[in-house]
Tab-separated table of C-alpha atoms in Angstrom:
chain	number	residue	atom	x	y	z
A	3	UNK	CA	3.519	12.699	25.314
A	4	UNK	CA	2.632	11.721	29.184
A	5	UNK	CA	2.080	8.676	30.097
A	6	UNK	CA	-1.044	9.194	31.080
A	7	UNK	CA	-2.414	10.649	27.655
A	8	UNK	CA	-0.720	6.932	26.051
A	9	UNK	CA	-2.673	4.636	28.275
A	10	UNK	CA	-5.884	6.254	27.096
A	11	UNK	CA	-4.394	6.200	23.406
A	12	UNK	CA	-6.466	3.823	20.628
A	13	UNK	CA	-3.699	1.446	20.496
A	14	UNK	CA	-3.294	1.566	16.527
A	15	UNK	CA	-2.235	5.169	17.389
A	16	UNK	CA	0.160	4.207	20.347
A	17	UNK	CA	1.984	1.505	17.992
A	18	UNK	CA	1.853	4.311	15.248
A	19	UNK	CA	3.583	6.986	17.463
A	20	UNK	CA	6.312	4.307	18.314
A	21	UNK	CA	7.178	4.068	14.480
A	22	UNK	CA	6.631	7.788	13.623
A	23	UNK	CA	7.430	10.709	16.116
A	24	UNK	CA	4.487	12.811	16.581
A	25	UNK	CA	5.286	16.806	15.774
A	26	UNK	CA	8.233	17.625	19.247
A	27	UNK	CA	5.939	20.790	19.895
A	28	UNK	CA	2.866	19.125	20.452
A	29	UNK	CA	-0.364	19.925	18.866
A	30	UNK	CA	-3.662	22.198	20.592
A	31	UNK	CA	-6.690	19.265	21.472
A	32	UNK	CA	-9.677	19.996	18.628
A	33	UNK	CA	-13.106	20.929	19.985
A	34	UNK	CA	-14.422	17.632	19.563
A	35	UNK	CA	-17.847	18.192	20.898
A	36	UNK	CA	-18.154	21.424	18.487
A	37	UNK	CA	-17.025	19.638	15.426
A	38	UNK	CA	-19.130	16.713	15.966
A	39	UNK	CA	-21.863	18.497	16.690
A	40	UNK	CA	-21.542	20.565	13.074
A	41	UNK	CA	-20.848	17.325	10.969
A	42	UNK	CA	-23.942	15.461	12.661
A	43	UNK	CA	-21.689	12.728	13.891
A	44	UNK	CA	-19.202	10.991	15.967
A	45	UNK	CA	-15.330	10.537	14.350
A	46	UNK	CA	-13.849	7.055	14.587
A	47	UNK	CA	-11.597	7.088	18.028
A	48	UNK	CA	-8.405	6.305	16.349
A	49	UNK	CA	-8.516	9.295	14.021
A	50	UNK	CA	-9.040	11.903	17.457
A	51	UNK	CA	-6.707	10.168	19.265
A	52	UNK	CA	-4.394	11.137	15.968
A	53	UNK	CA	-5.202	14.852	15.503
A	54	UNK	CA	-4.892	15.209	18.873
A	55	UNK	CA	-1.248	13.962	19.053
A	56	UNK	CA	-0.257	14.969	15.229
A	57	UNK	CA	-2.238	17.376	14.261
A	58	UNK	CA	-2.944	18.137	10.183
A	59	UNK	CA	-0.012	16.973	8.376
A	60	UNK	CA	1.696	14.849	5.916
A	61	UNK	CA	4.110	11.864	5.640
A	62	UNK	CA	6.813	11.616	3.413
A	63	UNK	CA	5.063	14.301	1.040
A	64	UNK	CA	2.645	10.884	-0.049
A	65	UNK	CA	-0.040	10.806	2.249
A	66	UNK	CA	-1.954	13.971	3.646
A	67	UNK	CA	-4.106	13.782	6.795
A	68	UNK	CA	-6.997	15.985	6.401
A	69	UNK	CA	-8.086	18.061	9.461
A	70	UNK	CA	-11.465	17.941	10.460
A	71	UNK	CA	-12.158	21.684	11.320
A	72	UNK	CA	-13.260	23.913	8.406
A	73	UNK	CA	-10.363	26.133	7.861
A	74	UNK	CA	-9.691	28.142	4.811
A	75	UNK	CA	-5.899	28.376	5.958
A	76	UNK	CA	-3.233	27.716	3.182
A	77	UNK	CA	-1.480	24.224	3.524
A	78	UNK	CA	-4.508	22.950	5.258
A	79	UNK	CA	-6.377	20.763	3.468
A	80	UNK	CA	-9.908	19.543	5.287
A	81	UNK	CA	-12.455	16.494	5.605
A	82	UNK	CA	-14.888	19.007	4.459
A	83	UNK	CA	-12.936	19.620	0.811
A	84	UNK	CA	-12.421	15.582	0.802
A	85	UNK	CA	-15.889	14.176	1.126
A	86	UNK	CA	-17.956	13.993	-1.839
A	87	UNK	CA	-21.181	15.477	-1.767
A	88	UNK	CA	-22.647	13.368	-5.195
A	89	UNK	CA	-23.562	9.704	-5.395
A	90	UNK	CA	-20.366	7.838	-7.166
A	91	UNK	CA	-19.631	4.085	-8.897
A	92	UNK	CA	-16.539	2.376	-8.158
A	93	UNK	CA	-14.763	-0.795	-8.755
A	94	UNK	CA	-14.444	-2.961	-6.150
A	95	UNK	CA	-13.289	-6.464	-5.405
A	96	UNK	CA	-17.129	-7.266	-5.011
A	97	UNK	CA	-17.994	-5.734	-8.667
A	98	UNK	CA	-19.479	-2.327	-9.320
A	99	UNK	CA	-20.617	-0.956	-6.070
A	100	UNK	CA	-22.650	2.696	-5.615
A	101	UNK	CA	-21.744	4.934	-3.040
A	102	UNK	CA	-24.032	7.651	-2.036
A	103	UNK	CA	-23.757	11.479	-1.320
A	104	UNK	CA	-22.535	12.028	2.207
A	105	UNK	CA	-24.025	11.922	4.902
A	106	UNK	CA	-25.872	9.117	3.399
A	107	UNK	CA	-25.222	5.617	5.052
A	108	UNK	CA	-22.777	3.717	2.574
A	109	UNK	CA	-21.322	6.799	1.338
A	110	UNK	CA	-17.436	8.112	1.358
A	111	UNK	CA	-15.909	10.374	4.349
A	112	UNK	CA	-12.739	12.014	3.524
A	113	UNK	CA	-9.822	12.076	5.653
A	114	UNK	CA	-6.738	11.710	3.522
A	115	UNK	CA	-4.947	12.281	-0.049
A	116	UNK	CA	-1.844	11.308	-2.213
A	117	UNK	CA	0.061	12.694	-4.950
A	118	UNK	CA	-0.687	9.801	-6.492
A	119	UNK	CA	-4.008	9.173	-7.735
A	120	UNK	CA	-5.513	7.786	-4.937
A	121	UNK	CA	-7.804	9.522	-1.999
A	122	UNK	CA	-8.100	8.197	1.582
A	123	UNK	CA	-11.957	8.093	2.895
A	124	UNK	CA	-13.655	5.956	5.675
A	125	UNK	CA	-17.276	4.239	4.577
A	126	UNK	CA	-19.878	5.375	6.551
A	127	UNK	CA	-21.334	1.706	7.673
A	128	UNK	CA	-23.356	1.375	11.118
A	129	UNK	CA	-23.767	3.385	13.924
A	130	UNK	CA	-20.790	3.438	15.494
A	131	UNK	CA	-17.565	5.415	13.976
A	132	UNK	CA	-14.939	2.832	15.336
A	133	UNK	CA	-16.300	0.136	13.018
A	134	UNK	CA	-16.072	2.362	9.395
A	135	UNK	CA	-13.361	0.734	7.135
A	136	UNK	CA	-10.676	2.507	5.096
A	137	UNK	CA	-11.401	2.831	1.434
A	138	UNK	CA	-8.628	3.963	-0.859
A	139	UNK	CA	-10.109	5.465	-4.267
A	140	UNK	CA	-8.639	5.238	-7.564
A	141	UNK	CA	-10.317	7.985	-9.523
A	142	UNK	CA	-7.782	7.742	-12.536
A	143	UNK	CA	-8.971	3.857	-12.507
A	144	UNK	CA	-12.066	3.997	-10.929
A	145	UNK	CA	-11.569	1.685	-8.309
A	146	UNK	CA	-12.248	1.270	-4.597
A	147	UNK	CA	-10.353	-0.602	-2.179
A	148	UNK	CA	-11.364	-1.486	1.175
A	149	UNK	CA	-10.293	-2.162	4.308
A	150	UNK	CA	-11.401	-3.975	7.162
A	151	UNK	CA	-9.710	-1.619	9.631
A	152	UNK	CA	-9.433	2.337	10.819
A	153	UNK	CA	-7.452	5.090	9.637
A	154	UNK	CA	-4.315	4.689	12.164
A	155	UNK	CA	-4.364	0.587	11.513
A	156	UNK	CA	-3.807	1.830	7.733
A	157	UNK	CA	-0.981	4.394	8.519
A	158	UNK	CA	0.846	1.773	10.475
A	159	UNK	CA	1.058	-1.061	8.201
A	160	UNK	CA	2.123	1.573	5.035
A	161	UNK	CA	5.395	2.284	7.708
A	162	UNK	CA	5.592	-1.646	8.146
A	163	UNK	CA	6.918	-4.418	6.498
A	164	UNK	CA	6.439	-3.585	2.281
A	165	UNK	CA	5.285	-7.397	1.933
A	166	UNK	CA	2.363	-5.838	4.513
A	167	UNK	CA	1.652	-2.363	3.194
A	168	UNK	CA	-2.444	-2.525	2.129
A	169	UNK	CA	-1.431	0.192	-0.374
A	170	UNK	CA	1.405	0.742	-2.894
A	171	UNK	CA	2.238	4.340	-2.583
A	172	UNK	CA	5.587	4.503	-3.684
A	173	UNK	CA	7.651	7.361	-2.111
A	174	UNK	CA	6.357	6.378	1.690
A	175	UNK	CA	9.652	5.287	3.542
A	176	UNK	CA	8.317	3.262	6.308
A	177	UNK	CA	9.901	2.908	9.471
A	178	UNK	CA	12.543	4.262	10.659
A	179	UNK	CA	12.803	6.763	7.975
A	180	UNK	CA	9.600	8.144	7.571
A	181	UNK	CA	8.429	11.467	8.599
A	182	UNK	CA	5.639	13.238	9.739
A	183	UNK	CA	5.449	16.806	8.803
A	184	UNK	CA	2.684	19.440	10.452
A	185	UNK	CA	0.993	21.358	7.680
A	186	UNK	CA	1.451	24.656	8.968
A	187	UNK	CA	5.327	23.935	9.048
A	188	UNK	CA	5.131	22.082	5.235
A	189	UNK	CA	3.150	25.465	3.697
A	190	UNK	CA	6.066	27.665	5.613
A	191	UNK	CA	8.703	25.277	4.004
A	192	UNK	CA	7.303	25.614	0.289
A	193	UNK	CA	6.568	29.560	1.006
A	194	UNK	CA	9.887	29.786	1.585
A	195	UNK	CA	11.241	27.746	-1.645
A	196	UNK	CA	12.523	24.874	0.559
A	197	UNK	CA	11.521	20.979	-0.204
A	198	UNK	CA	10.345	19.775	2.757
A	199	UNK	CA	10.435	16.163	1.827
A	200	UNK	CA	14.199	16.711	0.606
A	201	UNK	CA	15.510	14.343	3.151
A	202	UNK	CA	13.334	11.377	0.823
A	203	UNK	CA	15.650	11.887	-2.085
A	204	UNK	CA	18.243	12.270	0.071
A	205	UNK	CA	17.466	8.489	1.208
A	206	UNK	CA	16.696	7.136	-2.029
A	207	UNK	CA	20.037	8.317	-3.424
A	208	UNK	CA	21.761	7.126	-0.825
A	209	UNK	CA	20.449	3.541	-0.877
A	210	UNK	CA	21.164	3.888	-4.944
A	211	UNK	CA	24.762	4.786	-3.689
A	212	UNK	CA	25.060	1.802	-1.482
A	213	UNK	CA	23.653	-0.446	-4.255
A	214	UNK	CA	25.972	0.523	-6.630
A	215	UNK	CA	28.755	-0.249	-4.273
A	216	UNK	CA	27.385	-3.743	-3.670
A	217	UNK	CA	29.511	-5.109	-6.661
A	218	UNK	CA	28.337	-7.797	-8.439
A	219	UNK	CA	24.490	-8.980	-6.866
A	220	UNK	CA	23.037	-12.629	-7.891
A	221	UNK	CA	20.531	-13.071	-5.179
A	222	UNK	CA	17.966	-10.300	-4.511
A	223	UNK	CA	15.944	-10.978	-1.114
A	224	UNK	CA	12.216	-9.838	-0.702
A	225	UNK	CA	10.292	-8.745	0.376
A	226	UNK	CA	7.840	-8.036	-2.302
A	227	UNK	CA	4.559	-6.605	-2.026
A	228	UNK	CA	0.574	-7.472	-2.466
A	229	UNK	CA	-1.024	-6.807	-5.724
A	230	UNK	CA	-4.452	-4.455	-5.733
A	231	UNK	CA	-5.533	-5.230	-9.131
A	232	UNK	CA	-6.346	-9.090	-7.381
A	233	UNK	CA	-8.444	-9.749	-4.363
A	234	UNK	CA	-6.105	-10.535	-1.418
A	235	UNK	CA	-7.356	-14.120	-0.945
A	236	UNK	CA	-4.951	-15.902	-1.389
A	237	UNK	CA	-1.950	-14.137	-0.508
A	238	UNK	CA	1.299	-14.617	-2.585
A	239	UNK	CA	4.433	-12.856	-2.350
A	240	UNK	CA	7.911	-12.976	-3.968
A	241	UNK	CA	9.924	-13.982	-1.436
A	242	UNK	CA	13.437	-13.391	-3.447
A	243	UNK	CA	15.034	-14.473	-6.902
A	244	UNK	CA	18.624	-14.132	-8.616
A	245	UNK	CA	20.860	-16.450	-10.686
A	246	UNK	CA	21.219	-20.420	-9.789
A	247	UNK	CA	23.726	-21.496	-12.568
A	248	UNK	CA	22.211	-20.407	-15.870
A	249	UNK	CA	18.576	-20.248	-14.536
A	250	UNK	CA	16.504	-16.769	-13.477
A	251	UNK	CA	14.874	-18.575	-10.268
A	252	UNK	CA	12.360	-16.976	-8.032
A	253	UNK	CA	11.020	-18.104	-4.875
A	254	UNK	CA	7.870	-17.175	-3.795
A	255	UNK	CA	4.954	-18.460	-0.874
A	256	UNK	CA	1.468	-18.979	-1.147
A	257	UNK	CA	-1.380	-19.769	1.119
A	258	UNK	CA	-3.744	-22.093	-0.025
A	259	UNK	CA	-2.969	-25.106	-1.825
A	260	UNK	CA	-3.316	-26.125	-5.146
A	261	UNK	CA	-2.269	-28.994	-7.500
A	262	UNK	CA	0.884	-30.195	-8.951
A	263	UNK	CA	2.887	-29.862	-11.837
A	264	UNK	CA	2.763	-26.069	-11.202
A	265	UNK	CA	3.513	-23.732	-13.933
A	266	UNK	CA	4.152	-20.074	-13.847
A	267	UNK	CA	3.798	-16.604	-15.866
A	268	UNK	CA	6.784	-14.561	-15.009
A	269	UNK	CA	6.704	-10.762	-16.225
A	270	UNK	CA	10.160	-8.007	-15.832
A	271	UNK	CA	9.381	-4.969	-16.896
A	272	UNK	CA	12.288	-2.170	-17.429
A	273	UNK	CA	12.223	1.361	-16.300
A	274	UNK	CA	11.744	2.220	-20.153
A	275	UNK	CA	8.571	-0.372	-20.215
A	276	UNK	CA	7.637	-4.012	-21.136
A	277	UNK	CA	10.981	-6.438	-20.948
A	278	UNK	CA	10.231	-10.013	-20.669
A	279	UNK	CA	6.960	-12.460	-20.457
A	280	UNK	CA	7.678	-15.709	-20.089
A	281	UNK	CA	4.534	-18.235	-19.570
A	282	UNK	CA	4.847	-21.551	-18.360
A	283	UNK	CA	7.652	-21.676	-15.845
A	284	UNK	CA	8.363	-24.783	-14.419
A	285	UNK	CA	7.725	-24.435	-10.619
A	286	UNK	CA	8.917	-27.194	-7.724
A	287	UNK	CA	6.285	-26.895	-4.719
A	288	UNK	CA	7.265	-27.399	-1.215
A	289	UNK	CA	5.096	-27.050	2.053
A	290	UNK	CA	6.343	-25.207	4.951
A	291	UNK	CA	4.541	-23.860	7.758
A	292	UNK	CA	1.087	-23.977	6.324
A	293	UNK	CA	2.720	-21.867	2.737
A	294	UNK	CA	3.324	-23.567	-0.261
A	295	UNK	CA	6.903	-22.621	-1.446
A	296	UNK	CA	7.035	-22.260	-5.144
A	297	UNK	CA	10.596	-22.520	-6.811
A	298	UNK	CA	10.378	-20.949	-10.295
A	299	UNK	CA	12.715	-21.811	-12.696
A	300	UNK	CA	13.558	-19.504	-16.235
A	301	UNK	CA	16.381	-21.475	-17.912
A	302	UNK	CA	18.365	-18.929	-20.475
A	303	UNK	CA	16.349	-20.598	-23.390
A	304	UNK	CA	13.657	-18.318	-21.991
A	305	UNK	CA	15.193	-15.008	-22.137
A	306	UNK	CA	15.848	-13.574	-25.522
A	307	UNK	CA	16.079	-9.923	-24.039
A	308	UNK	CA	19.411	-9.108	-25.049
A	309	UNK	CA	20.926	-9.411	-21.367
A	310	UNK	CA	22.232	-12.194	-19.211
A	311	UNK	CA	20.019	-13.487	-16.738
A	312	UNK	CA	23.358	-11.750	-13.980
A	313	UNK	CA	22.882	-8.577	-15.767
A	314	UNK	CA	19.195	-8.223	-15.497
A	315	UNK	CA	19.772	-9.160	-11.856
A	316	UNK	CA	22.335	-6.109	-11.319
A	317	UNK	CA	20.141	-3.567	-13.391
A	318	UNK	CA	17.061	-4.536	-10.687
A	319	UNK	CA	19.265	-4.230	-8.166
A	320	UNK	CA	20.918	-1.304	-8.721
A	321	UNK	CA	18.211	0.825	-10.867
A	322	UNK	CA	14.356	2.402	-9.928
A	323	UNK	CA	11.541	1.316	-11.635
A	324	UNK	CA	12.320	-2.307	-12.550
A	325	UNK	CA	9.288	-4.917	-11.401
A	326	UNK	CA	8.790	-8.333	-11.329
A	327	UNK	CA	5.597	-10.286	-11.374
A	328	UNK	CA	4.657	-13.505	-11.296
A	329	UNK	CA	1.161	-15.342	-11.822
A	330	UNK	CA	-0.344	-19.236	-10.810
A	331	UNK	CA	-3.616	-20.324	-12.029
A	332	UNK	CA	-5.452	-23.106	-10.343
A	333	UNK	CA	-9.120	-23.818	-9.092
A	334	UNK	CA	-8.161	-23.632	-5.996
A	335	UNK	CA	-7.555	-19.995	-5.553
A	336	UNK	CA	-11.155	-19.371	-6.951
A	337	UNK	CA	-12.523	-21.537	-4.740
A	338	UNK	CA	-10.199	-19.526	-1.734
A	339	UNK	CA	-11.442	-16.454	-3.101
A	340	UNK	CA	-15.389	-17.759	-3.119
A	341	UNK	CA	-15.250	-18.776	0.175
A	342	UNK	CA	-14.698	-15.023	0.717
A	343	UNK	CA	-17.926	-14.438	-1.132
A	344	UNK	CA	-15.235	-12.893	-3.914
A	345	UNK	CA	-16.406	-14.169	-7.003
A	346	UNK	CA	-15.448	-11.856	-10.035
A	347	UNK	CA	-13.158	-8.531	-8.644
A	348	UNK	CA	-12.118	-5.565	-9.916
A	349	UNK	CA	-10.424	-5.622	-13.619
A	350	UNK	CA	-11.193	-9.495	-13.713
A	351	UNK	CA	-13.015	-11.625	-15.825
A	352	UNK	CA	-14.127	-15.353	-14.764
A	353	UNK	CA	-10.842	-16.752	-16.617
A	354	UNK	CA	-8.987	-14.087	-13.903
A	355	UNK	CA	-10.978	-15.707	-10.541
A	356	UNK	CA	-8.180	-18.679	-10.760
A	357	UNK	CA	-5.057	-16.400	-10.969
A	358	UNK	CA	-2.728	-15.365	-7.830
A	359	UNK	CA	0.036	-12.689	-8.158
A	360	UNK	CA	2.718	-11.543	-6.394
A	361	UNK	CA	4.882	-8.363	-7.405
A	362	UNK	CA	8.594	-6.809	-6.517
A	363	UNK	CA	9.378	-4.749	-5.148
């Protein structure tokens, strides 16, 4: 990549490139003017600016970025096969909203899919392309989150921090580990009865490996992740728990204020399903930095699961699928969340407006 070609990258692209190497044999420049002038209008900047330095292609086998030229080639999959062409209901934060048939103002552009459930489109607001926000769609749920930034702003932040990620698409590495693969490479790979995406279990073995070696864990740090069932306002996030004498205690931040004593719904569940839910945690509050710091204490009257509040600790550690989540109730976070015109969201009734959560991992 010259120089030259960076300074007039969309900057969400030039941080992206930094965390995920673009394809070492360079990509051909679309036809912009050609496509743009069959789809009736203009593509957001940062999404060019990313064709033209990746191409078509996948990371980490999770998310696949769609091309925007109609091609019937095998591997490729296209904006054209992503939009939808009928009117649709989701759920969003905001309640049920209707999206229209493309190319409809309000209605759903394709550029992306997962494995997972979930499809990757931009909303179609205003005149001008740079401004349409990412909406991830939930078919199997039928919800719709959005965004209030572009396709590359999105890619970045799933290869950040996992406390940042807007989206919990497990299998996606993140920096430095993650991978971008060209499509026509990734249909060659699976034509030929290779895995591309081997080097992910490759990884996730590994860190299982270096787990196991650990010995003996009592304190597990964060980070832990934002919950999409809950309207981001307020943020909270599990900061880290473990053992502290004969207590399960958690630590976790959250940033708006609410009253005192706090209590606390604390939820484990085990790779086989439902494990332990506790309500009514005692919680200590302390205020640093503009957070409030909650201390969550589960003495082992609370735990009747058959383990030791150690060996629960080692199993998370050491094992997939184990999650923790923890919930606060207060006025205050309704009144956070109302001041963000949120009112009732997705999967929530008005008894749900009050409640924050944070999950791990």
């Amino acid at each position: 990549m010259t120089a030259e070609k960076e300074d007039h990258m969309h900057p969400a692209v030039q941080r992206l490139a930094q965390m995920l190497p673009p394809p070492s044999a360079g990509v051909d420049t679309l036809p912009w003017d050609d496509i743009e002038a069959r789809w009736g209008t203009a593509f957001p900047r940062d999404y060019r600016d990313f064709m033209n330095v990746y191409g078509a292609g996948g990371i980490d086998g999770i998310i696949a970025v769609a091309t925007p030229e109609n091609r019937d080639e095998p591997g490729y999959l296209t904006v054209r096969l992503m939009t939808p062409t009928v009117a649709s209901e989701h759920w969003t934060f905001y309640g049920k909203r209707h999206f229209p048939a493309w190319p409809a103002p309000g209605s759903l552009l394709g550029w992306g899919v997962t494995p997972v459930g979930y499809d990757l489109m931009w909303r179609v607001s205003g005149g001008d392309p740079d401004d349409w926000p990412v909406v991830l769609v939930g078919y199997r749920e039928g919800a719709a989150y959005e965004y209030p930034f572009g396709m590359a702003e999105f890619l970045a932040r799933m290869l950040g921090d996992p406390a940042d990620r807007p989206a919990d698409l497990p299998g996606v590495l993140g920096h430095p580990h993650s991978r971008f693969m060209p499509a026509r490479e990734e249909y060659a790979a699976l034509a030929a009865g290779q895995d591309p995406t081997e080097y992910v279990d490759r990884f996730l073995a590994q860190r299982e490996r270096e787990r196991a070696e650990q010995g003996p864990v009592t304190w597990i740090s964060g980070p832990g992740r934002p919950t999409y069932d809950l309207p981001p306002t307020p943020r909270m996030t599990i900061e880290g728990f473990g053992v502290d004498d004969d207590a399960l205690r958690i630590t976790a931040t959250l940033d708006v204020e609410i009253g005192e004593p706090v209590r606390a719904r604390v939820s484990i569940e085990s790779p086989h399903g439902g494990f332990l839910d506790r309500r009514g945690a005692a919680a200590t509050v302390e205020r640093v930095n503009g957070l409030l710091v909650l201390d969550i204490r589960l003495p082992e009257e609370m735990n009747d699961t058959g383990m030791t509040w150690p060996e629960i600790v080692n199993a998370m550690n050491r094992e997939r699928d184990w999650t923790l989540d923890v919930w606060v109730q207060d006025p205050a976070i309704g009144r956070a969340r109302a001041r963000d015109g949120i009112v009732v969201g997705h999967n929530m009734q008005e008894s749900a407006v009050d409640i924050a959560m944070a999950m791990w991992p």
